[in-house]
Coordinates of C-alpha atoms and ligand atoms in Angstrom, one line a residue:
M214 CA 96.1 92.4 -15.6
N215 CA 99.1 91.3 -16.7
Q216 CA 98.0 87.2 -14.0
L217 CA 101.5 86.3 -14.6
S218 CA 104.9 86.2 -12.0
D219 CA 107.8 88.5 -12.9
R220 CA 109.9 85.6 -12.8
I221 CA 108.1 84.0 -16.3
N222 CA 107.8 87.7 -17.5
N223 CA 111.4 87.8 -16.8
L224 CA 112.3 84.3 -18.9
S225 CA 113.4 84.6 -22.6
T226 CA 111.5 80.6 -24.1
S227 CA 114.8 78.1 -24.8
A228 CA 115.7 79.6 -28.5
T229 CA 117.2 76.7 -29.7
L230 CA 113.4 74.7 -28.4
A231 CA 111.9 77.8 -30.5
M232 CA 113.4 77.5 -33.8
A233 CA 112.9 73.2 -33.6
A234 CA 109.4 74.7 -33.0
R235 CA 109.1 77.1 -35.4
A236 CA 110.8 74.0 -38.8
R237 CA 108.2 72.3 -37.4
E238 CA 105.1 74.0 -37.9
L239 CA 106.2 75.4 -41.2
R240 CA 106.4 72.2 -42.5
S241 CA 103.1 71.3 -41.3
E242 CA 102.1 74.2 -43.3
G243 CA 103.8 72.6 -46.2
K244 CA 107.6 74.1 -45.9
D245 CA 110.5 71.7 -47.6
I246 CA 112.8 72.8 -44.0
I247 CA 115.7 71.5 -43.0
G248 CA 116.4 72.1 -39.1
L249 CA 119.6 72.4 -38.4
S250 CA 119.1 73.9 -35.1
L251 CA 118.7 70.9 -32.4
G252 CA 120.8 69.1 -30.6
E253 CA 119.6 66.5 -31.1
P254 CA 121.5 63.0 -32.6
D255 CA 119.7 61.8 -35.6
F256 CA 120.7 58.4 -35.0
N257 CA 118.4 56.1 -33.0
T258 CA 118.8 55.2 -29.3
P259 CA 121.0 51.5 -29.7
D260 CA 119.3 48.4 -29.6
F261 CA 120.7 47.3 -26.2
I262 CA 118.9 49.6 -24.6
K263 CA 115.8 49.3 -26.1
D264 CA 115.8 45.9 -25.2
A265 CA 116.9 46.9 -21.1
A266 CA 113.2 49.2 -21.2
I267 CA 111.0 46.9 -22.4
Q268 CA 112.3 44.2 -19.5
A269 CA 111.9 46.9 -17.9
I270 CA 108.2 47.4 -18.6
N271 CA 107.4 43.6 -18.2
D272 CA 109.6 42.9 -14.9
D273 CA 106.9 45.7 -13.9
Y274 CA 109.2 48.4 -13.0
N275 CA 106.5 51.1 -12.5
S276 CA 106.6 52.4 -9.7
Y277 CA 107.8 56.1 -8.0
T278 CA 111.8 55.2 -7.7
P279 CA 114.1 56.8 -5.4
V280 CA 114.4 60.9 -5.7
D281 CA 118.2 61.1 -6.5
G282 CA 117.8 57.8 -8.4
Y283 CA 117.8 54.0 -8.5
V284 CA 120.9 52.2 -6.6
E285 CA 122.1 50.4 -9.2
L286 CA 122.0 53.5 -11.3
K287 CA 124.2 55.3 -9.2
E288 CA 126.6 51.9 -9.1
A289 CA 127.0 52.3 -12.3
I290 CA 127.4 56.0 -13.2
I291 CA 130.3 55.5 -10.3
K292 CA 131.5 52.8 -12.1
K293 CA 131.8 55.3 -15.3
F294 CA 132.5 58.2 -14.1
K295 CA 136.0 55.7 -12.3
R296 CA 135.8 54.5 -15.4
D297 CA 136.1 56.9 -18.7
N298 CA 137.2 60.3 -15.8
G299 CA 139.1 59.0 -13.0
L300 CA 136.7 60.3 -10.8
E301 CA 135.5 58.7 -7.2
Y302 CA 131.9 58.8 -6.7
T303 CA 130.0 57.3 -3.6
L304 CA 126.3 56.8 -3.9
P305 CA 125.9 60.0 -1.8
Q306 CA 127.3 62.6 -3.9
I307 CA 125.6 61.3 -7.0
V308 CA 121.4 62.7 -8.4
V309 CA 119.8 61.3 -11.5
S310 CA 117.6 63.9 -12.4
T311 CA 115.0 63.9 -15.8
G312 CA 117.6 65.2 -18.1
A313 CA 121.1 67.1 -17.8
K314 CA 118.7 70.3 -17.7
Q315 CA 117.1 69.1 -14.9
S316 CA 120.1 68.9 -12.8
L317 CA 121.3 72.1 -13.7
S318 CA 118.3 73.6 -13.1
N319 CA 119.0 71.9 -9.0
V320 CA 122.4 73.2 -8.6
A321 CA 121.3 76.4 -9.3
A322 CA 118.4 76.3 -7.0
A323 CA 120.7 74.7 -4.1
M324 CA 123.6 77.3 -4.1
I325 CA 122.4 80.6 -5.4
N326 CA 121.3 83.3 -3.3
P327 CA 119.9 85.9 -4.7
G328 CA 122.8 88.2 -6.2
D329 CA 125.7 86.2 -6.5
E330 CA 127.3 86.3 -9.4
V331 CA 127.6 83.9 -12.3
I332 CA 130.9 83.4 -14.3
L333 CA 129.5 82.0 -18.1
P334 CA 132.4 82.3 -20.4
C335 CA 131.2 82.8 -24.2
P336 CA 129.6 81.7 -26.0
Y337 CA 127.1 79.2 -23.5
W338 CA 124.6 76.8 -23.7
V339 CA 122.1 78.3 -23.9
S340 CA 119.6 77.6 -20.7
Y341 CA 122.6 78.3 -18.4
N342 CA 121.8 82.1 -18.4
D343 CA 118.3 82.1 -17.6
I344 CA 118.9 79.1 -15.6
V345 CA 121.4 80.8 -13.4
K346 CA 118.8 84.4 -13.7
L347 CA 114.8 82.2 -12.9
N348 CA 117.5 81.6 -9.8
E349 CA 117.9 85.5 -9.2
G350 CA 121.8 85.5 -9.5
V351 CA 123.8 87.4 -12.0
P352 CA 125.2 86.0 -15.5
V353 CA 128.9 87.4 -16.2
E354 CA 129.5 86.7 -19.5
V355 CA 132.8 86.0 -20.4
K356 CA 133.9 87.0 -24.5
T357 CA 136.0 84.7 -25.8
S358 CA 136.6 84.9 -29.4
I359 CA 137.7 82.8 -32.6
D360 CA 141.5 83.3 -31.9
T361 CA 141.4 81.9 -28.5
D362 CA 138.8 79.1 -29.7
F363 CA 136.0 80.5 -27.8
K364 CA 138.3 78.9 -24.6
M365 CA 137.8 82.0 -21.7
T366 CA 142.1 82.1 -20.9
A367 CA 143.0 82.4 -16.6
E368 CA 143.6 86.1 -16.8
Q369 CA 139.8 86.2 -18.7
L370 CA 138.8 84.1 -15.2
E371 CA 141.0 86.5 -12.7
A372 CA 139.5 89.8 -14.5
A373 CA 135.5 88.4 -14.2
I374 CA 136.2 87.7 -10.8
T375 CA 134.5 90.0 -8.0
P376 CA 133.5 89.0 -4.5
K377 CA 130.2 88.1 -5.2
T378 CA 130.9 85.6 -7.4
K379 CA 129.9 81.9 -6.2
M380 CA 130.4 79.4 -9.9
I381 CA 131.8 79.3 -13.1
W382 CA 129.7 77.7 -15.2
F383 CA 130.7 76.0 -18.8
S384 CA 130.8 72.5 -21.3
S385 CA 133.5 70.9 -22.5
P386 CA 133.2 69.8 -25.3
C387 CA 131.0 73.4 -25.6
N388 CA 128.1 73.9 -27.5
P389 CA 127.5 76.2 -29.4
S390 CA 131.3 76.0 -30.1
G391 CA 132.9 72.5 -30.8
S392 CA 136.0 73.5 -28.5
V393 CA 137.6 71.2 -26.0
Y394 CA 139.1 72.1 -22.5
S395 CA 142.6 70.9 -22.8
K396 CA 144.0 69.5 -19.3
A397 CA 145.8 72.3 -19.2
E398 CA 144.2 74.8 -20.4
L399 CA 141.4 73.6 -17.5
R400 CA 144.8 73.6 -14.7
A401 CA 145.0 77.0 -16.0
L402 CA 142.1 77.7 -14.7
A403 CA 141.7 76.0 -11.3
D404 CA 144.7 77.8 -10.6
V405 CA 143.3 81.4 -10.7
L406 CA 140.9 79.5 -8.7
Q407 CA 143.9 78.7 -6.0
N408 CA 143.7 82.1 -4.7
H409 CA 139.5 82.1 -4.8
P410 CA 138.5 79.2 -2.9
Q411 CA 135.1 80.3 -2.4
I412 CA 134.5 79.9 -5.8
Y413 CA 132.5 76.4 -7.6
V414 CA 132.6 74.9 -10.8
V415 CA 129.7 73.5 -13.0
S416 CA 131.3 71.6 -15.3
D417 CA 128.5 70.7 -18.0
E418 CA 130.5 67.0 -19.4
I419 CA 127.7 65.8 -21.8
Y420 CA 129.3 65.7 -24.8
E421 CA 131.6 63.7 -23.0
H422 CA 132.0 61.1 -25.8
I423 CA 131.6 62.8 -28.5
N424 CA 135.1 64.1 -28.8
F425 CA 137.1 64.3 -32.1
S426 CA 140.8 65.4 -29.8
E427 CA 142.7 64.1 -27.9
G428 CA 141.1 62.9 -24.8
H429 CA 139.0 64.5 -22.2
A430 CA 139.5 66.2 -18.7
S431 CA 137.1 66.3 -15.6
M432 CA 138.1 69.6 -14.1
A433 CA 137.4 67.1 -11.2
Q434 CA 140.2 64.9 -12.3
F435 CA 142.5 68.2 -10.2
D436 CA 142.7 67.1 -6.4
D437 CA 142.4 70.5 -5.6
M438 CA 139.5 71.5 -7.4
Y439 CA 137.1 67.7 -7.0
D440 CA 135.3 69.3 -3.4
R441 CA 134.4 72.7 -5.4
T442 CA 133.3 70.9 -8.6
I443 CA 130.0 69.8 -10.1
T444 CA 130.0 67.4 -12.8
V445 CA 127.1 67.1 -14.8
N446 CA 126.4 64.6 -17.3
G447 CA 123.9 62.6 -18.9
V448 CA 122.6 59.7 -22.3
S449 CA 121.3 62.4 -24.2
K450 CA 123.7 63.2 -26.1
A451 CA 125.9 60.0 -27.0
F452 CA 123.3 57.2 -26.8
A453 CA 121.6 59.3 -28.7
M454 CA 118.6 59.3 -26.1
T455 CA 117.2 62.5 -26.0
G456 CA 113.7 62.1 -24.9
W457 CA 114.6 59.5 -22.4
R458 CA 115.0 62.6 -20.0
I459 CA 117.8 61.0 -17.8
G460 CA 120.7 63.0 -16.9
F461 CA 123.0 63.6 -13.7
I462 CA 125.5 64.7 -11.2
G463 CA 128.1 63.8 -9.2
A464 CA 129.5 66.4 -6.9
P465 CA 130.7 67.2 -2.9
A466 CA 127.4 65.4 -0.7
P467 CA 126.2 68.5 0.8
I468 CA 125.7 70.3 -2.5
A469 CA 124.4 66.8 -3.6
R470 CA 121.9 66.1 -1.2
A471 CA 120.8 69.7 -1.4
C472 CA 119.6 68.8 -5.4
N473 CA 117.9 65.8 -4.0
K474 CA 116.1 67.8 -1.6
M475 CA 115.4 70.3 -4.8
Q476 CA 113.6 68.1 -7.0
G477 CA 112.3 65.8 -3.8
Q478 CA 109.8 68.9 -3.9
V479 CA 110.3 69.4 -7.3
T480 CA 109.7 65.9 -9.6
S481 CA 110.2 63.1 -7.9
G482 CA 112.5 60.3 -9.1
A483 CA 112.6 60.4 -12.6
N484 CA 111.3 58.6 -14.9
C485 CA 111.6 54.2 -13.7
I486 CA 112.4 52.3 -16.9
A487 CA 115.0 55.2 -18.9
Q488 CA 116.4 54.2 -15.6
R489 CA 116.5 50.6 -15.5
A490 CA 117.5 51.6 -19.8
V491 CA 119.9 53.5 -18.3
I492 CA 122.2 50.9 -16.5
T493 CA 122.6 49.3 -19.3
A494 CA 124.3 52.7 -20.8
M495 CA 126.2 53.0 -18.4
E496 CA 127.7 49.7 -18.1
A497 CA 128.8 49.2 -21.9
D498 CA 132.1 50.3 -23.1
P499 CA 132.3 53.9 -25.0
S500 CA 133.2 52.0 -27.9
T501 CA 129.5 50.6 -28.6
I502 CA 128.4 54.0 -29.6
T503 CA 131.8 54.7 -31.6
Y504 CA 129.7 54.8 -34.9
M505 CA 127.9 57.5 -33.9
I506 CA 131.0 59.4 -33.5
D507 CA 133.2 58.8 -36.5
E508 CA 129.7 59.7 -38.6
F509 CA 130.2 63.5 -36.6
K510 CA 133.4 63.9 -37.6
T511 CA 132.9 63.1 -41.0
R512 CA 129.9 65.3 -40.8
R513 CA 132.3 67.8 -39.6
D514 CA 134.7 67.9 -41.8
L515 CA 132.2 67.7 -44.9
V516 CA 130.3 71.5 -43.6
L517 CA 133.5 73.5 -42.9
G518 CA 134.9 71.9 -46.5
L519 CA 131.5 73.3 -47.9
L520 CA 130.7 76.5 -45.0
N521 CA 135.3 77.1 -46.3
D522 CA 132.7 78.3 -49.9
I523 CA 130.9 80.2 -49.1
D524 CA 131.7 84.1 -48.5
G525 CA 131.3 85.4 -45.4
F526 CA 131.9 82.3 -42.8
K527 CA 134.7 82.6 -40.6
A528 CA 134.1 78.6 -38.7
N529 CA 136.6 77.5 -36.0
V530 CA 137.1 73.9 -35.9
P531 CA 134.5 72.4 -33.2
E532 CA 136.9 69.0 -31.8
G533 CA 134.2 68.5 -30.6
A534 CA 130.0 67.9 -29.5
F535 CA 127.8 68.1 -33.2
Y536 CA 127.6 72.5 -33.9
V537 CA 130.0 74.5 -35.6
F538 CA 129.2 78.4 -34.3
P539 CA 130.5 80.3 -37.9
D540 CA 130.5 84.0 -37.5
I541 CA 128.4 85.4 -40.0
S542 CA 129.1 89.3 -39.1
S543 CA 130.4 90.3 -42.5
Y544 CA 126.6 90.5 -44.0
F545 CA 125.5 92.9 -41.3
G546 CA 124.4 95.9 -42.6
K547 CA 123.5 94.3 -46.1
T548 CA 120.8 94.6 -47.9
L549 CA 119.5 90.4 -49.5
R550 CA 116.8 90.0 -51.3
G551 CA 114.4 93.2 -50.2
K552 CA 116.1 92.3 -46.8
T553 CA 118.0 93.9 -44.4
I554 CA 120.3 91.7 -41.6
N555 CA 121.3 94.1 -38.9
N556 CA 122.4 90.6 -36.6
A557 CA 122.8 87.5 -36.3
T558 CA 119.1 86.4 -35.7
D559 CA 117.9 89.2 -38.5
F560 CA 120.9 86.3 -40.4
S561 CA 119.2 83.4 -38.7
M562 CA 115.9 84.3 -39.5
Y563 CA 116.6 85.3 -43.7
L564 CA 118.1 82.5 -43.5
L565 CA 114.8 80.2 -42.3
E566 CA 112.9 82.7 -44.5
E567 CA 115.3 82.5 -48.0
A568 CA 116.9 79.0 -48.2
L569 CA 115.0 76.8 -45.3
V570 CA 117.2 75.9 -43.1
A571 CA 116.2 76.4 -39.6
T572 CA 119.6 77.1 -37.8
V573 CA 119.9 79.2 -34.9
T574 CA 121.4 82.4 -33.6
G575 CA 124.6 83.2 -31.7
E576 CA 122.6 86.4 -29.2
A577 CA 121.1 82.6 -28.3
F578 CA 124.2 81.4 -26.4
G579 CA 126.0 85.3 -26.5
N580 CA 127.6 86.7 -28.9
P581 CA 126.1 87.9 -31.7
D582 CA 127.7 88.0 -34.2
C583 CA 127.4 84.4 -35.2
I584 CA 125.0 81.3 -36.0
R585 CA 124.5 77.5 -35.1
I586 CA 124.0 74.8 -37.4
S587 CA 123.9 71.5 -36.3
Y588 CA 125.4 69.0 -38.0
A589 CA 123.4 66.1 -36.3
A590 CA 121.5 65.3 -39.4
S591 CA 122.6 63.4 -41.9
Q592 CA 124.9 64.3 -45.2
E593 CA 122.4 63.8 -47.6
E594 CA 120.2 67.2 -45.8
L595 CA 123.6 68.6 -44.7
I596 CA 124.8 68.9 -48.8
E597 CA 121.9 70.2 -49.1
A598 CA 121.2 72.4 -47.2
I599 CA 125.0 74.7 -47.6
K600 CA 123.7 74.7 -51.2
R601 CA 120.5 76.0 -49.6
I602 CA 122.5 78.4 -47.9
K603 CA 125.2 79.6 -50.6
E604 CA 122.1 80.1 -53.2
S605 CA 120.8 82.4 -50.9
L606 CA 123.5 84.9 -50.0
S607 CA 125.2 85.2 -53.5
Ligands
PMP853 N1 124.1 70.8 -21.4 C1 124.6 70.8 -22.3 C2 125.4 72.1 -23.0 C3 123.1 70.7 -23.9 O1 123.6 71.0 -24.6 C4 122.4 70.3 -23.4 C5 121.5 69.6 -24.5 N2 120.0 69.7 -24.3 C6 121.6 69.6 -21.9 C7 123.3 70.3 -20.9 C8 120.6 69.1 -21.9 O2 120.4 67.7 -22.3 P1 118.9 67.1 -21.4 O3 118.8 67.7 -20.1 O4 118.7 66.6 -22.9 O5 120.2 66.1 -20.5
LIG854 N1 120.4 71.1 -25.8 C1 119.7 71.0 -27.2 C2 120.8 72.7 -28.1 O1 121.1 72.8 -27.9 C3 119.0 70.8 -26.8 C4 117.4 71.7 -26.5 C5 117.7 72.0 -25.6 O2 117.7 71.4 -24.6 O3 117.5 73.1 -25.3 O4 120.1 72.2 -28.9

């Protein structure tokens, strides 16, 4: 007898977390695995944030928090939105959650009715598809290619819209392609949406600060999009705080209220110590984390240079985040060391077994020709990993 729900049986396991778990397992068996699968900075959380957390413990912050977050944190987030993005939000428009992942899940639960279509430009972040399906929405994948730097064009958006389209979800800088939408590119998408006033946008800006291009643009900066954009952000990436689990949204008040209601029944307010610490992160000038961004850029250039030397890898130049997403489809149909590579999943498993390097298959991101390599690892590890990959393929 199967005691599990159809809902859970139909849900995929997060491919990023699964690969990280497999790498950990192999390491515990004594295999020298280099993990380039997880999108997790290898830096430590900055000291000023750690100090604030220690202070919060000593100040006896130990009670349940307001469901949508401490007022002081929401005020700091409002200032951050104004300072970095030119966005004006008020307290009832902010909801703090246990990671941006919960923010996304709240928005889906708050807005998607069964059968509603959600447009996902591919490649998309691994969990979008399953969060939408979990809430009985229908993901509509829009394929992009390396020729448009993996960005959805206005024409593609127009063609994907149907009377059932409820929302568009995308990240910029993008996980996994590293692509960054310029203000003009966002405007072109917004222009399409002018003819479809019922469509909302989830703008996932969690990699905002890890951006090597001209600057960051937010969909909600356009007056005509502000009332139908949910801006998602968090501290996991830029502040190296993945385990602290704090994310947040700025949204139209009725949507924020709905997310608050959802969260109140599922988890209550986010962790008290982490929230106190994040106040200092929000108040800090973004220049306090420039040293990490600079290092990511150096690593990006290092990885692109080394991959260039391997036959059959074709990559865009990622302008943000900390991933490269090379097309490796030229290996499909080939047999290496007795193993036939039929798809990106085979390729990624081959690298794990033969090069002892963990990556993630592009299939998890809606692009079956690519793999994702995270360069949130030391330069020594990256050099060694790519050397091993090259040897395993030669
Ligand atoms: N969105 C994107 C694009 C991500 O890469 C991540 C990383 N896990 C998240 C959301 C979720 O981040 P977190 O839950 O750690 O805040
Ligand atoms: N966002 C990271 C990644 O894409 C962390 C893993 C996850 O939350 O799924 O690898």
